[in-house]
PDB file of C-alpha atoms in Angstrom:
ATOM      1  CA  MET A  21       0.271   0.221   0.031  1.00 50.00           C
ATOM      2  CA  ARG A  22       1.382   3.286  -0.688  1.00 67.00           C
ATOM      3  CA  ALA A  23       2.403   5.996   1.811  1.00 78.00           C
ATOM      4  CA  ALA A  24      -0.383   7.795   3.632  1.00 88.00           C
ATOM      5  CA  ILE A  25      -1.524   9.024   6.789  1.00 92.00           C
ATOM      6  CA  PRO A  26      -4.356   7.115   8.678  1.00 93.00           C
ATOM      7  CA  PHE A  27      -7.335   9.986   9.491  1.00 92.00           C
ATOM      8  CA  PRO A  28      -7.032  10.944  13.232  1.00 91.00           C
ATOM      9  CA  ASP A  29      -9.881   9.596  15.728  1.00 86.00           C
ATOM     10  CA  LEU A  30     -11.837  12.878  15.661  1.00 83.00           C
ATOM     11  CA  SER A  31     -15.774  13.282  16.402  1.00 81.00           C
ATOM     12  CA  PRO A  32     -17.232  16.365  15.044  1.00 74.00           C
ATOM     13  CA  GLU A  33     -19.393  17.156  18.336  1.00 76.00           C
ATOM     14  CA  LEU A  34     -17.462  18.670  21.002  1.00 71.00           C
ATOM     15  CA  PHE A  35     -20.051  17.109  23.637  1.00 66.00           C
ATOM     16  CA  SER A  36     -23.493  15.905  23.446  1.00 66.00           C
ATOM     17  CA  LEU A  37     -26.005  16.360  26.216  1.00 65.00           C
ATOM     18  CA  SER A  38     -29.866  15.082  26.428  1.00 67.00           C
ATOM     19  CA  VAL A  39     -32.020  17.292  27.295  1.00 64.00           C
ATOM     20  CA  PHE A  40     -36.019  15.820  28.541  1.00 65.00           C
ATOM     21  CA  GLY A  41     -35.033  13.664  25.155  1.00 64.00           C
ATOM     22  CA  VAL A  42     -33.784  15.402  22.963  1.00 62.00           C
ATOM     23  CA  GLU A  43     -30.156  15.674  21.973  1.00 62.00           C
ATOM     24  CA  ILE A  44     -27.853  18.891  22.192  1.00 64.00           C
ATOM     25  CA  ALA A  45     -24.392  19.074  19.966  1.00 66.00           C
ATOM     26  CA  LEU A  46     -22.142  21.548  20.188  1.00 68.00           C
ATOM     27  CA  ARG A  47     -19.876  20.887  16.919  1.00 77.00           C
ATOM     28  CA  TRP A  48     -16.596  21.664  16.478  1.00 79.00           C
ATOM     29  CA  TYR A  49     -18.014  23.575  13.057  1.00 78.00           C
ATOM     30  CA  ALA A  50     -20.380  26.115  15.154  1.00 79.00           C
ATOM     31  CA  LEU A  51     -17.439  26.583  18.112  1.00 85.00           C
ATOM     32  CA  ALA A  52     -15.271  27.897  14.700  1.00 87.00           C
ATOM     33  CA  TYR A  53     -18.537  30.245  13.758  1.00 81.00           C
ATOM     34  CA  ILE A  54     -18.399  31.546  17.245  1.00 86.00           C
ATOM     35  CA  ALA A  55     -14.762  31.983  17.619  1.00 92.00           C
ATOM     36  CA  GLY A  56     -13.986  33.007  13.957  1.00 90.00           C
ATOM     37  CA  ILE A  57     -16.602  35.985  15.017  1.00 87.00           C
ATOM     38  CA  LEU A  58     -15.161  36.788  18.437  1.00 91.00           C
ATOM     39  CA  ILE A  59     -11.011  36.797  17.438  1.00 95.00           C
ATOM     40  CA  GLY A  60     -12.178  39.156  13.550  1.00 93.00           C
ATOM     41  CA  TRP A  61     -14.117  41.704  16.008  1.00 92.00           C
ATOM     42  CA  ARG A  62     -11.438  41.596  18.232  1.00 94.00           C
ATOM     43  CA  LEU A  63      -9.030  42.457  15.715  1.00 95.00           C
ATOM     44  CA  ALA A  64     -11.691  44.826  13.844  1.00 95.00           C
ATOM     45  CA  VAL A  65     -11.922  46.496  17.217  1.00 95.00           C
ATOM     46  CA  ALA A  66      -8.303  47.038  18.431  1.00 95.00           C
ATOM     47  CA  ALA A  67      -8.026  48.657  14.781  1.00 96.00           C
ATOM     48  CA  LEU A  68     -10.331  51.188  14.972  1.00 95.00           C
ATOM     49  CA  ARG A  69      -8.261  51.868  18.313  1.00 95.00           C
ATOM     50  CA  ARG A  70      -5.797  53.504  16.861  1.00 95.00           C
ATOM     51  CA  PRO A  71      -7.120  56.612  14.859  1.00 95.00           C
ATOM     52  CA  ALA A  72      -3.140  56.906  13.485  1.00 95.00           C
ATOM     53  CA  LEU A  73      -3.820  53.478  11.129  1.00 95.00           C
ATOM     54  CA  TRP A  74      -6.540  55.422   9.726  1.00 95.00           C
ATOM     55  CA  PRO A  75      -6.379  58.067   6.402  1.00 92.00           C
ATOM     56  CA  ALA A  76      -6.260  61.927   8.759  1.00 91.00           C
ATOM     57  CA  GLN A  77      -6.016  59.696  11.917  1.00 93.00           C
ATOM     58  CA  THR A  78     -10.085  59.191  12.250  1.00 93.00           C
ATOM     59  CA  PRO A  79     -11.613  55.266  12.145  1.00 95.00           C
ATOM     60  CA  PRO A  80     -14.387  55.461   9.902  1.00 94.00           C
ATOM     61  CA  MET A  81     -16.767  53.788  12.813  1.00 94.00           C
ATOM     62  CA  SER A  82     -16.667  53.774  16.759  1.00 92.00           C
ATOM     63  CA  PRO A  83     -16.319  50.316  17.944  1.00 90.00           C
ATOM     64  CA  ARG A  84     -20.199  50.562  19.354  1.00 91.00           C
ATOM     65  CA  GLN A  85     -21.133  51.002  15.517  1.00 94.00           C
ATOM     66  CA  LEU A  86     -18.683  48.017  14.816  1.00 93.00           C
ATOM     67  CA  GLU A  87     -20.987  45.902  16.980  1.00 90.00           C
ATOM     68  CA  ASP A  88     -23.802  46.808  15.631  1.00 92.00           C
ATOM     69  CA  LEU A  89     -22.421  46.242  11.923  1.00 92.00           C
ATOM     70  CA  LEU A  90     -21.434  42.646  13.107  1.00 88.00           C
ATOM     71  CA  THR A  91     -24.782  41.534  13.856  1.00 89.00           C
ATOM     72  CA  TRP A  92     -25.742  42.853   9.886  1.00 91.00           C
ATOM     73  CA  VAL A  93     -22.625  40.865   8.873  1.00 88.00           C
ATOM     74  CA  ILE A  94     -24.330  37.323  10.666  1.00 86.00           C
ATOM     75  CA  LEU A  95     -26.939  37.772   9.092  1.00 89.00           C
ATOM     76  CA  GLY A  96     -25.739  38.408   5.583  1.00 89.00           C
ATOM     77  CA  VAL A  97     -23.186  35.395   5.853  1.00 84.00           C
ATOM     78  CA  ILE A  98     -26.353  32.737   6.947  1.00 85.00           C
ATOM     79  CA  LEU A  99     -28.788  34.334   4.309  1.00 87.00           C
ATOM     80  CA  GLY A 100     -26.873  34.847   1.178  1.00 86.00           C
ATOM     81  CA  GLY A 101     -24.528  31.423   2.435  1.00 84.00           C
ATOM     82  CA  ARG A 102     -27.475  29.200   2.265  1.00 84.00           C
ATOM     83  CA  LEU A 103     -29.087  30.928  -0.692  1.00 86.00           C
ATOM     84  CA  GLY A 104     -25.189  31.271  -2.380  1.00 81.00           C
ATOM     85  CA  PHE A 105     -25.458  27.345  -2.250  1.00 82.00           C
ATOM     86  CA  VAL A 106     -29.524  26.430  -3.824  1.00 83.00           C
ATOM     87  CA  PHE A 107     -28.982  29.365  -6.870  1.00 82.00           C
ATOM     88  CA  PHE A 108     -24.840  28.329  -7.565  1.00 76.00           C
ATOM     89  CA  TYR A 109     -24.872  24.457  -6.743  1.00 76.00           C
ATOM     90  CA  GLN A 110     -28.161  22.735  -6.921  1.00 79.00           C
ATOM     91  CA  PRO A 111     -31.028  25.336  -8.067  1.00 82.00           C
ATOM     92  CA  ALA A 112     -32.910  22.408  -9.939  1.00 81.00           C
ATOM     93  CA  TYR A 113     -32.506  20.280  -6.492  1.00 81.00           C
ATOM     94  CA  TYR A 114     -34.252  22.890  -3.921  1.00 82.00           C
ATOM     95  CA  LEU A 115     -36.643  24.258  -7.217  1.00 83.00           C
ATOM     96  CA  GLN A 116     -37.791  20.873  -6.366  1.00 82.00           C
ATOM     97  CA  ASN A 117     -37.782  21.039  -2.900  1.00 80.00           C
ATOM     98  CA  PRO A 118     -38.560  24.562  -2.478  1.00 80.00           C
ATOM     99  CA  LEU A 119     -39.101  24.137   2.226  1.00 81.00           C
ATOM    100  CA  GLN A 120     -35.999  22.480   2.328  1.00 76.00           C
ATOM    101  CA  ILE A 121     -33.641  25.972   1.475  1.00 77.00           C
ATOM    102  CA  PRO A 122     -34.576  27.431   4.853  1.00 77.00           C
ATOM    103  CA  MET A 123     -32.403  24.236   6.435  1.00 70.00           C
ATOM    104  CA  VAL A 124     -29.376  25.081   6.753  1.00 65.00           C
ATOM    105  CA  TRP A 125     -28.738  22.268   9.459  1.00 59.00           C
ATOM    106  CA  GLN A 126     -28.638  19.651   6.997  1.00 60.00           C
ATOM    107  CA  GLY A 127     -25.353  21.933   5.607  1.00 63.00           C
ATOM    108  CA  GLY A 128     -25.196  23.627   2.366  1.00 71.00           C
ATOM    109  CA  MET A 129     -23.455  27.095   2.285  1.00 73.00           C
ATOM    110  CA  SER A 130     -21.656  28.392  -0.069  1.00 77.00           C
ATOM    111  CA  PHE A 131     -18.821  30.737   1.126  1.00 74.00           C
ATOM    112  CA  HIS A 132     -19.722  33.504  -2.497  1.00 75.00           C
ATOM    113  CA  GLY A 133     -22.751  33.645  -1.646  1.00 83.00           C
ATOM    114  CA  GLY A 134     -22.231  34.506   2.335  1.00 83.00           C
ATOM    115  CA  LEU A 135     -20.003  37.494   0.885  1.00 82.00           C
ATOM    116  CA  LEU A 136     -22.472  38.685  -1.433  1.00 87.00           C
ATOM    117  CA  GLY A 137     -24.620  38.316   1.877  1.00 89.00           C
ATOM    118  CA  VAL A 138     -21.910  40.008   3.694  1.00 88.00           C
ATOM    119  CA  ILE A 139     -21.581  42.859   1.216  1.00 89.00           C
ATOM    120  CA  VAL A 140     -25.240  44.165   0.546  1.00 92.00           C
ATOM    121  CA  ALA A 141     -26.189  44.202   4.617  1.00 92.00           C
ATOM    122  CA  SER A 142     -22.694  46.187   5.026  1.00 91.00           C
ATOM    123  CA  LEU A 143     -23.464  48.536   1.760  1.00 92.00           C
ATOM    124  CA  ILE A 144     -27.150  48.362   3.529  1.00 93.00           C
ATOM    125  CA  PHE A 145     -25.579  49.949   7.254  1.00 94.00           C
ATOM    126  CA  CYS A 146     -22.582  51.729   5.840  1.00 93.00           C
ATOM    127  CA  VAL A 147     -25.451  54.178   4.002  1.00 93.00           C
ATOM    128  CA  ARG A 148     -28.241  54.695   6.765  1.00 93.00           C
ATOM    129  CA  ASN A 149     -25.199  55.549   9.012  1.00 93.00           C
ATOM    130  CA  ARG A 150     -22.708  57.731   6.608  1.00 93.00           C
ATOM    131  CA  ILE A 151     -19.646  55.487   7.195  1.00 94.00           C
ATOM    132  CA  PRO A 152     -17.290  55.270   4.679  1.00 94.00           C
ATOM    133  CA  LEU A 153     -17.743  52.456   2.171  1.00 93.00           C
ATOM    134  CA  ALA A 154     -13.640  51.024   1.317  1.00 94.00           C
ATOM    135  CA  SER A 155     -12.393  51.613   5.302  1.00 94.00           C
ATOM    136  CA  ALA A 156     -15.527  49.853   6.387  1.00 94.00           C
ATOM    137  CA  ALA A 157     -14.853  47.111   3.719  1.00 94.00           C
ATOM    138  CA  ASP A 158     -11.260  47.298   4.693  1.00 96.00           C
ATOM    139  CA  LEU A 159     -11.919  46.600   8.355  1.00 95.00           C
ATOM    140  CA  LEU A 160     -14.158  43.790   7.261  1.00 93.00           C
ATOM    141  CA  ALA A 161     -11.442  42.693   4.980  1.00 95.00           C
ATOM    142  CA  LEU A 162      -8.902  41.957   7.798  1.00 96.00           C
ATOM    143  CA  ALA A 163     -11.773  40.311  10.532  1.00 94.00           C
ATOM    144  CA  THR A 164     -12.317  37.622   8.141  1.00 93.00           C
ATOM    145  CA  PRO A 165      -9.621  35.483   7.895  1.00 96.00           C
ATOM    146  CA  PRO A 166      -9.616  34.141  11.486  1.00 95.00           C
ATOM    147  CA  GLY A 167     -13.035  32.758  10.579  1.00 91.00           C
ATOM    148  CA  LEU A 168     -11.784  31.286   7.562  1.00 92.00           C
ATOM    149  CA  LEU A 169      -8.943  29.432   8.873  1.00 95.00           C
ATOM    150  CA  LEU A 170     -11.235  27.903  11.468  1.00 94.00           C
ATOM    151  CA  GLY A 171     -13.559  27.177   9.570  1.00 89.00           C
ATOM    152  CA  ARG A 172     -11.739  25.306   7.413  1.00 93.00           C
ATOM    153  CA  LEU A 173     -10.006  23.396  10.438  1.00 93.00           C
ATOM    154  CA  ALA A 174     -13.270  22.238  10.804  1.00 90.00           C
ATOM    155  CA  ASN A 175     -14.341  20.848   7.461  1.00 90.00           C
ATOM    156  CA  PHE A 176     -11.168  18.532   8.014  1.00 93.00           C
ATOM    157  CA  VAL A 177     -12.348  17.641  11.729  1.00 92.00           C
ATOM    158  CA  ASN A 178     -15.767  16.681  10.410  1.00 89.00           C
ATOM    159  CA  ALA A 179     -14.207  14.635   7.206  1.00 91.00           C
ATOM    160  CA  GLU A 180     -15.957  16.501   4.671  1.00 87.00           C
ATOM    161  CA  LEU A 181     -14.988  18.577   1.603  1.00 86.00           C
ATOM    162  CA  TRP A 182     -11.976  16.396   1.267  1.00 91.00           C
ATOM    163  CA  GLY A 183      -9.657  16.708  -2.345  1.00 92.00           C
ATOM    164  CA  ARG A 184      -8.837  14.129  -5.065  1.00 92.00           C
ATOM    165  CA  PRO A 185      -7.789  10.778  -4.918  1.00 92.00           C
ATOM    166  CA  THR A 186      -3.730  11.206  -4.505  1.00 92.00           C
ATOM    167  CA  ASP A 187      -0.986   9.165  -4.042  1.00 90.00           C
ATOM    168  CA  LEU A 188       1.008  12.131  -2.381  1.00 93.00           C
ATOM    169  CA  PRO A 189       2.371  10.825   1.114  1.00 92.00           C
ATOM    170  CA  TRP A 190       0.884  13.815   3.544  1.00 94.00           C
ATOM    171  CA  GLY A 191      -2.633  12.253   1.884  1.00 94.00           C
ATOM    172  CA  VAL A 192      -5.308  10.916   4.106  1.00 95.00           C
ATOM    173  CA  ILE A 193      -7.601   8.188   4.037  1.00 95.00           C
ATOM    174  CA  PHE A 194     -10.855   9.975   5.312  1.00 95.00           C
ATOM    175  CA  PRO A 195     -13.755   7.464   6.299  1.00 93.00           C
ATOM    176  CA  GLY A 196     -16.972   6.923   4.527  1.00 89.00           C
ATOM    177  CA  PRO A 197     -17.860   4.791   1.775  1.00 89.00           C
ATOM    178  CA  TYR A 198     -18.223   8.138  -0.996  1.00 87.00           C
ATOM    179  CA  ALA A 199     -14.613   8.998   0.173  1.00 90.00           C
ATOM    180  CA  GLN A 200     -13.121   5.428  -0.373  1.00 90.00           C
ATOM    181  CA  ASP A 201     -14.887   5.035  -3.009  1.00 86.00           C
ATOM    182  CA  CYS A 202     -12.165   6.460  -6.346  1.00 84.00           C
ATOM    183  CA  GLY A 203     -11.656   3.557  -8.272  1.00 77.00           C
ATOM    184  CA  GLN A 204      -8.647   1.758  -6.113  1.00 75.00           C
ATOM    185  CA  PRO A 205      -8.130  -1.999  -6.746  1.00 77.00           C
ATOM    186  CA  VAL A 206     -10.070  -3.689  -3.872  1.00 70.00           C
ATOM    187  CA  GLY A 207      -9.142  -3.861  -0.693  1.00 75.00           C
ATOM    188  CA  ASP A 208      -6.719  -0.772  -1.313  1.00 85.00           C
ATOM    189  CA  LEU A 209      -7.719   2.427   0.770  1.00 90.00           C
ATOM    190  CA  CYS A 210      -8.100   5.873  -1.082  1.00 92.00           C
ATOM    191  CA  ALA A 211      -5.648   8.263   0.001  1.00 94.00           C
ATOM    192  CA  ARG A 212      -7.211  12.149  -0.303  1.00 94.00           C
ATOM    193  CA  HIS A 213      -5.769  15.716  -0.433  1.00 96.00           C
ATOM    194  CA  PRO A 214      -6.333  17.542   2.373  1.00 96.00           C
ATOM    195  CA  SER A 215      -8.059  20.881   0.633  1.00 96.00           C
ATOM    196  CA  GLN A 216      -9.450  21.922   3.484  1.00 96.00           C
ATOM    197  CA  LEU A 217      -5.890  21.969   5.011  1.00 96.00           C
ATOM    198  CA  TYR A 218      -4.953  23.709   1.793  1.00 97.00           C
ATOM    199  CA  GLU A 219      -7.321  25.882   2.074  1.00 96.00           C
ATOM    200  CA  ALA A 220      -6.505  26.892   5.642  1.00 96.00           C
ATOM    201  CA  GLY A 221      -2.834  27.534   5.493  1.00 96.00           C
ATOM    202  CA  LEU A 222      -3.690  29.499   2.072  1.00 96.00           C
ATOM    203  CA  GLU A 223      -7.077  32.116   2.416  1.00 93.00           C
ATOM    204  CA  GLY A 224      -6.955  32.086   6.476  1.00 94.00           C
ATOM    205  CA  LEU A 225      -3.561  31.825   7.706  1.00 96.00           C
ATOM    206  CA  LEU A 226      -1.480  32.935   5.127  1.00 97.00           C
ATOM    207  CA  LEU A 227      -3.607  35.832   4.165  1.00 97.00           C
ATOM    208  CA  GLY A 228      -4.865  36.517   7.246  1.00 97.00           C
ATOM    209  CA  LEU A 229      -0.686  37.189   8.268  1.00 97.00           C
ATOM    210  CA  VAL A 230      -0.555  39.668   4.533  1.00 97.00           C
ATOM    211  CA  LEU A 231      -3.570  41.407   5.453  1.00 97.00           C
ATOM    212  CA  LEU A 232      -2.140  42.000   9.225  1.00 97.00           C
ATOM    213  CA  ALA A 233       1.865  42.930   8.040  1.00 97.00           C
ATOM    214  CA  LEU A 234       0.086  45.729   5.387  1.00 97.00           C
ATOM    215  CA  VAL A 235      -1.735  47.189   8.137  1.00 96.00           C
ATOM    216  CA  ARG A 236       1.499  47.991  10.040  1.00 95.00           C
ATOM    217  CA  ARG A 237       3.052  49.347   7.415  1.00 94.00           C
ATOM    218  CA  GLY A 238      -0.223  51.933   6.898  1.00 93.00           C
ATOM    219  CA  ALA A 239      -2.545  50.029   4.225  1.00 95.00           C
ATOM    220  CA  LEU A 240      -5.304  51.274   5.736  1.00 96.00           C
ATOM    221  CA  LYS A 241      -4.181  54.748   5.080  1.00 94.00           C
ATOM    222  CA  TYR A 242      -5.475  54.263   1.293  1.00 95.00           C
ATOM    223  CA  PRO A 243      -9.011  53.286   1.628  1.00 95.00           C
ATOM    224  CA  ALA A 244      -9.704  49.893  -0.146  1.00 95.00           C
ATOM    225  CA  LEU A 245      -6.165  48.490  -0.313  1.00 97.00           C
ATOM    226  CA  VAL A 246      -6.622  45.833   2.346  1.00 97.00           C
ATOM    227  CA  ALA A 247     -10.420  44.867   0.812  1.00 96.00           C
ATOM    228  CA  GLY A 248      -8.682  44.637  -2.718  1.00 97.00           C
ATOM    229  CA  THR A 249      -6.291  42.325  -1.415  1.00 97.00           C
ATOM    230  CA  PHE A 250      -8.328  40.000   1.038  1.00 96.00           C
ATOM    231  CA  PHE A 251     -10.337  40.116  -2.166  1.00 94.00           C
ATOM    232  CA  ALA A 252      -7.592  38.824  -5.123  1.00 97.00           C
ATOM    233  CA  GLY A 253      -5.678  36.825  -2.537  1.00 97.00           C
ATOM    234  CA  TYR A 254      -8.787  34.932  -1.627  1.00 95.00           C
ATOM    235  CA  GLY A 255      -9.882  34.288  -5.026  1.00 94.00           C
ATOM    236  CA  ILE A 256      -5.983  33.168  -5.762  1.00 96.00           C
ATOM    237  CA  GLY A 257      -5.621  30.742  -3.249  1.00 95.00           C
ATOM    238  CA  ARG A 258      -9.208  29.232  -3.436  1.00 92.00           C
ATOM    239  CA  PHE A 259      -8.544  28.888  -7.710  1.00 94.00           C
ATOM    240  CA  ILE A 260      -4.968  27.091  -6.490  1.00 94.00           C
ATOM    241  CA  VAL A 261      -7.081  24.454  -4.257  1.00 94.00           C
ATOM    242  CA  GLU A 262      -9.572  23.949  -6.296  1.00 91.00           C
ATOM    243  CA  PHE A 263      -6.996  22.150  -8.843  1.00 91.00           C
ATOM    244  CA  PHE A 264      -7.158  19.690  -5.985  1.00 93.00           C
ATOM    245  CA  ARG A 265     -10.627  19.751  -4.234  1.00 89.00           C
ATOM    246  CA  GLN A 266     -13.305  16.950  -4.770  1.00 85.00           C
ATOM    247  CA  PRO A 267     -14.991  17.828  -7.932  1.00 76.00           C
ATOM    248  CA  ASP A 268     -18.916  19.086  -7.256  1.00 72.00           C
ATOM    249  CA  ALA A 269     -20.952  16.115  -7.537  1.00 71.00           C
ATOM    250  CA  GLN A 270     -23.938  17.643  -9.512  1.00 70.00           C
ATOM    251  CA  PHE A 271     -21.214  18.800 -12.028  1.00 71.00           C
ATOM    252  CA  GLN A 272     -19.912  14.839 -12.721  1.00 72.00           C
ATOM    253  CA  SER A 273     -20.750  12.612 -15.968  1.00 73.00           C
ATOM    254  CA  PRO A 274     -19.322  10.358 -17.451  1.00 72.00           C
ATOM    255  CA  GLY A 275     -17.961  13.220 -20.096  1.00 73.00           C
ATOM    256  CA  ASN A 276     -16.743  15.068 -16.845  1.00 73.00           C
ATOM    257  CA  PRO A 277     -15.456  13.081 -14.583  1.00 72.00           C
ATOM    258  CA  LEU A 278     -13.598  16.612 -12.689  1.00 74.00           C
ATOM    259  CA  GLY A 279     -16.753  17.741 -12.236  1.00 76.00           C
ATOM    260  CA  LEU A 280     -16.242  20.594 -14.109  1.00 79.00           C
ATOM    261  CA  ALA A 281     -18.800  23.822 -14.751  1.00 76.00           C
ATOM    262  CA  ILE A 282     -17.761  24.889 -18.207  1.00 81.00           C
ATOM    263  CA  HIS A 283     -15.334  22.504 -20.181  1.00 75.00           C
ATOM    264  CA  VAL A 284     -13.984  21.899 -24.086  1.00 75.00           C
ATOM    265  CA  ASP A 285     -12.584  18.730 -24.260  1.00 74.00           C
ATOM    266  CA  GLY A 286     -11.885  17.760 -20.625  1.00 69.00           C
ATOM    267  CA  TYR A 287     -11.033  20.821 -20.402  1.00 75.00           C
ATOM    268  CA  GLY A 288     -12.017  24.214 -18.194  1.00 81.00           C
ATOM    269  CA  LEU A 289     -12.867  25.904 -14.925  1.00 86.00           C
ATOM    270  CA  THR A 290     -14.944  23.981 -11.665  1.00 85.00           C
ATOM    271  CA  MET A 291     -18.270  26.634 -10.376  1.00 81.00           C
ATOM    272  CA  GLY A 292     -15.337  27.975  -7.715  1.00 82.00           C
ATOM    273  CA  GLN A 293     -13.249  28.731  -9.958  1.00 89.00           C
ATOM    274  CA  LEU A 294     -14.904  30.456 -12.055  1.00 89.00           C
ATOM    275  CA  LEU A 295     -16.827  32.293  -9.008  1.00 85.00           C
ATOM    276  CA  ASN A 296     -13.336  33.282  -7.942  1.00 90.00           C
ATOM    277  CA  MET A 297     -12.074  34.998 -11.086  1.00 93.00           C
ATOM    278  CA  PRO A 298     -14.565  38.043 -10.860  1.00 92.00           C
ATOM    279  CA  MET A 299     -13.241  38.466  -6.653  1.00 92.00           C
ATOM    280  CA  ILE A 300      -9.387  38.443  -8.588  1.00 96.00           C
ATOM    281  CA  ALA A 301     -10.563  40.842 -10.950  1.00 97.00           C
ATOM    282  CA  ALA A 302     -12.243  43.084  -8.464  1.00 95.00           C
ATOM    283  CA  GLY A 303      -9.686  42.929  -5.892  1.00 96.00           C
ATOM    284  CA  LEU A 304      -6.911  43.627  -7.913  1.00 97.00           C
ATOM    285  CA  ILE A 305      -8.649  46.746  -9.443  1.00 96.00           C
ATOM    286  CA  ALA A 306      -9.727  47.821  -5.761  1.00 96.00           C
ATOM    287  CA  VAL A 307      -5.988  47.544  -5.379  1.00 96.00           C
ATOM    288  CA  PHE A 308      -4.990  49.920  -8.026  1.00 95.00           C
ATOM    289  CA  TRP A 309      -7.640  52.034  -7.525  1.00 93.00           C
ATOM    290  CA  ALA A 310      -6.606  52.700  -3.972  1.00 94.00           C
ATOM    291  CA  LEU A 311      -2.783  53.219  -4.968  1.00 91.00           C
ATOM    292  CA  ARG A 312      -3.761  55.563  -7.637  1.00 85.00           C
ATOM    293  CA  ARG A 313      -6.170  57.738  -6.047  1.00 66.00           C
ATOM    294  CA  PRO A 314      -5.231  61.921  -6.229  1.00 50.00           C
ATOM    295  CA  GLY A 315      -3.820  62.056  -2.736  1.00 45.00           C
ATOM    296  CA  HIS A 316      -3.329  58.888  -1.439  1.00 50.00           C
ATOM    297  CA  ARG A 317      -0.087  57.832  -3.302  1.00 46.00           C
ATOM    298  CA  PRO A 318       2.615  55.980  -1.528  1.00 44.00           C
ATOM    299  CA  ALA A 319       5.646  57.998  -0.257  1.00 40.00           C
TER     300      ALA A 319
END
């Protein structure tokens, strides 16, 4: 058998309790969301409390306004993430089963849908409260990577969203019949790319460190620079990881085993890559705009 790493003995649940016959469990994924929001909130508060980081030494909002914005952001993540999954990935299924759309506890969330939800919610909040949009976007971008890092680690603990089969020595033998169905010889185990860890490292850890380094060097003085870097950095990281992720089942067919959303003669792009191309373009445009605005050029 090829070298591979057995999946560690991890439970998706941190603990569970039975209350009046009802099982209540705290899952690592829920804890990751909570911890990511709290860490991101504290990062944002720390930035707001340092006026020297901002243009004209004036933060875009108060810590109290940030708390109000956080409520809007959470709603945007949940509603946008669910609707994004419904419309981007399984529109036909949910068209036939509309009552299952609000059943978020059954799984099925889209990062890109959640991002659109956050953008819409933040736009409404900032316009209503006369908050500079570009600087607010920078603040939210700075706060996002911890949640991405913890969320992808939780995906690994849940043994979900694993990658394509691999014979590389760091391939992981994920449990479950579907994970072990990759056309290997009878009796062999299927090792797969731990693509959740790839994403945690690129979209969470590396991108977060880059944004912190930019902020330390004064990037918040150039509105939209941090947000643009986040958009471009996330898009590039996710685009790369899509080459290693397991294809979306709804796009797979005998003539399209890689699950490409669009393809010609076996070459094309996955849905994740298609959704990230506008992000990369928007991020690069925002970075160029931030650095080229009159009166906002680096010394």
